[in-house]
């Protein structure tokens, strides 16, 4: 299953519906947030996995806690919100608050809800990565390539799927701030890919912020 399939398929729609019911926000806002957060998280994990210690830590976490079963039972996402928050703390570090603030502004999800919604989505994204890892029989040393491959495949699939209804959702929710009105999903993934090699190491300023700035047209 490709990343686009996760975003547009039953899993994405089911978790969006649960978040809508739980937090009282638009289902489309959740889908747009997931479409931004998924490639963003995968991109940053790819960068972190360049460190052997980080790669081993991620590999262990995926084997232990993220076997992909959550994709067939999205009710786990609500039960694992605390875990999701810990995941986000590790991935974004001291930039987490900045990321949440920018995502709140662009999606219209209030700042008091953006963190909990992201925490609900994070285990879904990790479950997807874990399932891909299992299917491709990848160990710690191959995680960077796996994650980059997920993003590359998603970019190609998005380029060939301009009629995808998720494009309209993203365009409406983000207010047309993507670089192309015809395919905002591909713009998002393309922006992440374009900045992937330029991210700074964990703890430096500008890494996540530069990706978000590119996604949202520097606004």
Coordinates of C-alpha atoms in Angstrom, one line a residue:
X1 CA 0.0 0.0 0.0
X2 CA 1.4 3.4 -1.0
X3 CA 1.3 6.5 1.1
X4 CA -1.4 8.0 -1.1
X5 CA -3.5 4.9 -0.6
X6 CA -3.2 5.4 3.2
X7 CA -4.3 9.1 2.8
X8 CA -7.2 8.4 0.5
X9 CA -8.3 4.9 1.5
X10 CA -10.4 3.5 4.4
X11 CA -7.8 4.1 7.0
X12 CA -7.4 7.8 6.4
X13 CA -11.1 8.3 6.1
X14 CA -11.9 6.3 9.3
X15 CA -9.3 8.1 11.4
X16 CA -10.6 11.4 10.1
X17 CA -14.1 10.5 11.0
X18 CA -13.1 9.5 14.5
X19 CA -11.1 12.7 15.0
X20 CA -14.1 14.7 13.7
X21 CA -16.3 13.1 16.3
X22 CA -13.8 13.4 19.1
X23 CA -12.6 16.9 18.6
X24 CA -15.5 18.5 16.7
X25 CA -13.5 19.6 13.8
X26 CA -14.0 19.2 10.0
X27 CA -13.2 15.7 8.6
X28 CA -11.6 17.5 5.6
X29 CA -9.3 19.5 8.0
X30 CA -8.1 16.2 9.5
X31 CA -7.5 14.7 6.0
X32 CA -5.5 17.8 5.0
X33 CA -3.5 17.6 8.2
X34 CA -2.8 13.9 7.6
X35 CA -1.7 14.7 4.1
X36 CA 0.8 17.2 5.4
X37 CA 1.9 15.4 8.6
X38 CA 2.5 12.0 7.0
X39 CA 5.2 13.0 4.5
X40 CA 6.6 15.5 7.0
X41 CA 7.1 12.8 9.7
X42 CA 8.5 10.3 7.2
X43 CA 10.9 12.9 5.8
X44 CA 12.2 13.8 9.2
X45 CA 12.5 10.1 10.3
X46 CA 14.5 9.5 7.1
X47 CA 16.9 12.3 8.1
X48 CA 17.2 11.0 11.7
X49 CA 17.8 7.5 10.5
X50 CA 21.1 8.6 8.9
X51 CA 22.5 8.3 12.5
X52 CA 23.1 4.6 13.2
X53 CA 21.9 5.0 16.8
X54 CA 18.7 6.7 15.6
X55 CA 18.2 4.1 13.0
X56 CA 18.5 1.3 15.5
X57 CA 16.2 3.0 17.9
X58 CA 13.5 3.5 15.2
X59 CA 14.0 -0.1 14.0
X60 CA 13.4 -1.4 17.5
X61 CA 10.3 0.8 18.0
X62 CA 8.8 -0.3 14.7
X63 CA 9.4 -4.0 15.5
X64 CA 8.1 -3.7 19.1
X65 CA 5.1 -1.3 18.8
X66 CA 4.2 -0.7 15.2
X67 CA 3.4 -3.8 13.3
X68 CA 0.7 -2.2 11.1
X69 CA -2.3 -3.7 12.9
X70 CA -3.6 -0.2 13.7
X71 CA -4.3 0.2 10.0
X72 CA -7.1 -2.4 10.4
X73 CA -8.3 -1.1 13.7
X74 CA -8.1 2.7 13.8
X75 CA -9.8 2.7 17.3
X76 CA -6.3 2.1 18.5
X77 CA -5.4 5.7 17.4
X78 CA -7.5 7.1 20.2
X79 CA -6.2 4.8 22.8
X80 CA -2.6 5.5 21.8
X81 CA -2.7 9.3 21.8
X82 CA -0.2 9.5 24.7
X83 CA 2.2 7.3 22.8
X84 CA 1.6 9.5 19.7
X85 CA 2.6 12.6 21.6
X86 CA 5.8 10.9 22.7
X87 CA 6.5 10.0 19.1
X88 CA 6.0 13.6 18.0
X89 CA 8.2 14.9 20.8
X90 CA 11.0 12.6 19.6
X91 CA 10.6 13.4 15.9
X92 CA 10.2 17.2 16.1
X93 CA 12.1 17.9 19.4
X94 CA 12.1 21.5 20.4
X95 CA 10.5 22.5 17.1
X96 CA 7.3 20.6 17.9
X97 CA 5.5 23.8 19.2
X98 CA 6.5 25.7 16.0
X99 CA 5.2 22.9 13.8
X100 CA 1.9 22.7 15.7
X101 CA 1.5 26.5 15.5
X102 CA 2.1 26.6 11.7
X103 CA -0.2 23.6 11.1
X104 CA -2.9 25.2 13.2
X105 CA -2.7 28.4 11.2
X106 CA -2.8 26.7 7.8
X107 CA -5.5 24.1 8.5
X108 CA -7.7 26.2 10.7
X109 CA -7.6 23.5 13.5
X110 CA -7.3 25.4 16.8
X111 CA -4.0 25.4 18.6
X112 CA -5.5 23.6 21.6
X113 CA -6.7 20.7 19.3
X114 CA -3.8 20.5 16.8
X115 CA -1.5 18.6 19.2
X116 CA -4.1 16.0 20.3
X117 CA -5.1 15.4 16.7
X118 CA -1.5 15.0 15.6
X119 CA -1.0 12.6 18.5
X120 CA -3.9 10.6 17.2
X121 CA -2.5 10.5 13.7
X122 CA 1.2 9.7 14.6
X123 CA 0.6 6.0 15.6
X124 CA -1.3 5.6 12.2
X125 CA 1.7 6.9 10.3
X126 CA 4.2 4.8 12.4
X127 CA 2.0 1.7 11.8
X128 CA 2.1 2.3 8.1
X129 CA 5.9 2.6 8.2
X130 CA 6.1 -0.6 10.3
X131 CA 4.0 -2.5 7.9
X132 CA 6.1 -1.4 4.9
X133 CA 9.2 -2.4 6.9
X134 CA 7.9 -5.9 7.5
X135 CA 6.8 -6.3 3.9
X136 CA 10.1 -5.2 2.5
X137 CA 12.1 -7.1 5.2
X138 CA 14.2 -4.1 6.0
X139 CA 16.5 -3.7 9.0
X140 CA 17.9 -0.7 10.7
X141 CA 20.5 -0.1 7.9
X142 CA 17.8 0.1 5.2
X143 CA 15.3 2.4 6.9
X144 CA 16.5 5.5 5.3
X145 CA 16.2 4.0 1.8
X146 CA 12.7 2.6 2.7
X147 CA 11.5 6.0 3.9
X148 CA 12.9 7.9 0.9
X149 CA 11.3 5.3 -1.3
X150 CA 7.9 5.8 0.3
X151 CA 8.1 9.5 -0.4
X152 CA 9.4 9.0 -3.9
X153 CA 6.6 6.6 -4.8
X154 CA 4.0 8.9 -3.3
X155 CA 5.3 11.8 -5.4
X156 CA 5.0 9.7 -8.5
X157 CA 1.6 8.5 -7.6
X158 CA 0.4 12.0 -6.8
X159 CA 1.7 13.3 -10.1
X160 CA -0.4 10.7 -11.9
X161 CA -3.5 11.3 -9.8
X162 CA -4.6 14.9 -10.3
X163 CA -8.2 14.0 -10.2
X164 CA -7.8 12.6 -6.7
X165 CA -10.5 14.1 -4.5
X166 CA -7.9 14.7 -1.7
X167 CA -6.4 17.4 -3.9
X168 CA -9.6 19.4 -3.7
X169 CA -9.8 18.9 0.0
X170 CA -6.2 20.1 0.6
X171 CA -6.6 23.0 -1.8
X172 CA -9.8 24.2 0.0
X173 CA -8.5 23.7 3.6
X174 CA -5.0 25.2 2.9
X175 CA -6.6 28.1 1.1
X176 CA -4.8 27.6 -2.2
X177 CA -1.4 28.0 -0.6
X178 CA 0.2 25.1 -2.5
X179 CA 2.3 25.9 -5.5
X180 CA -0.2 24.5 -8.0
X181 CA -3.9 24.6 -8.0
X182 CA -4.1 21.4 -10.0
X183 CA -2.3 19.1 -7.7
X184 CA -1.7 20.3 -4.1
X185 CA -1.0 16.9 -2.8
X186 CA 1.9 16.5 -5.2
X187 CA 3.1 20.0 -4.2
X188 CA 3.2 19.0 -0.6
X189 CA 5.2 15.8 -1.1
X190 CA 7.4 17.5 -3.7
X191 CA 8.2 20.3 -1.2
X192 CA 9.1 17.7 1.4
X193 CA 11.3 15.8 -1.0
X194 CA 12.9 19.0 -2.2
X195 CA 14.0 19.9 1.3
X196 CA 14.8 16.4 2.5
X197 CA 18.5 16.7 1.7
X198 CA 18.7 20.2 3.2
X199 CA 17.3 19.5 6.6
X200 CA 19.5 20.4 9.5
X201 CA 20.3 17.9 12.2
X202 CA 18.0 17.4 15.2
X203 CA 18.4 20.3 17.5
X204 CA 19.3 22.9 14.8
X205 CA 16.8 25.5 13.9
X206 CA 15.3 25.6 10.4
X207 CA 14.9 21.9 9.5
X208 CA 11.1 21.4 10.0
X209 CA 10.4 25.1 9.6
X210 CA 12.0 25.2 6.2
X211 CA 9.9 22.3 5.0
X212 CA 6.7 23.8 6.3
X213 CA 7.6 27.1 4.8
X214 CA 8.1 25.5 1.4
X215 CA 4.8 23.6 1.7
X216 CA 2.9 26.7 2.6
X217 CA 4.6 29.0 0.1
X218 CA 6.8 30.6 2.7
X219 CA 3.8 32.1 4.5

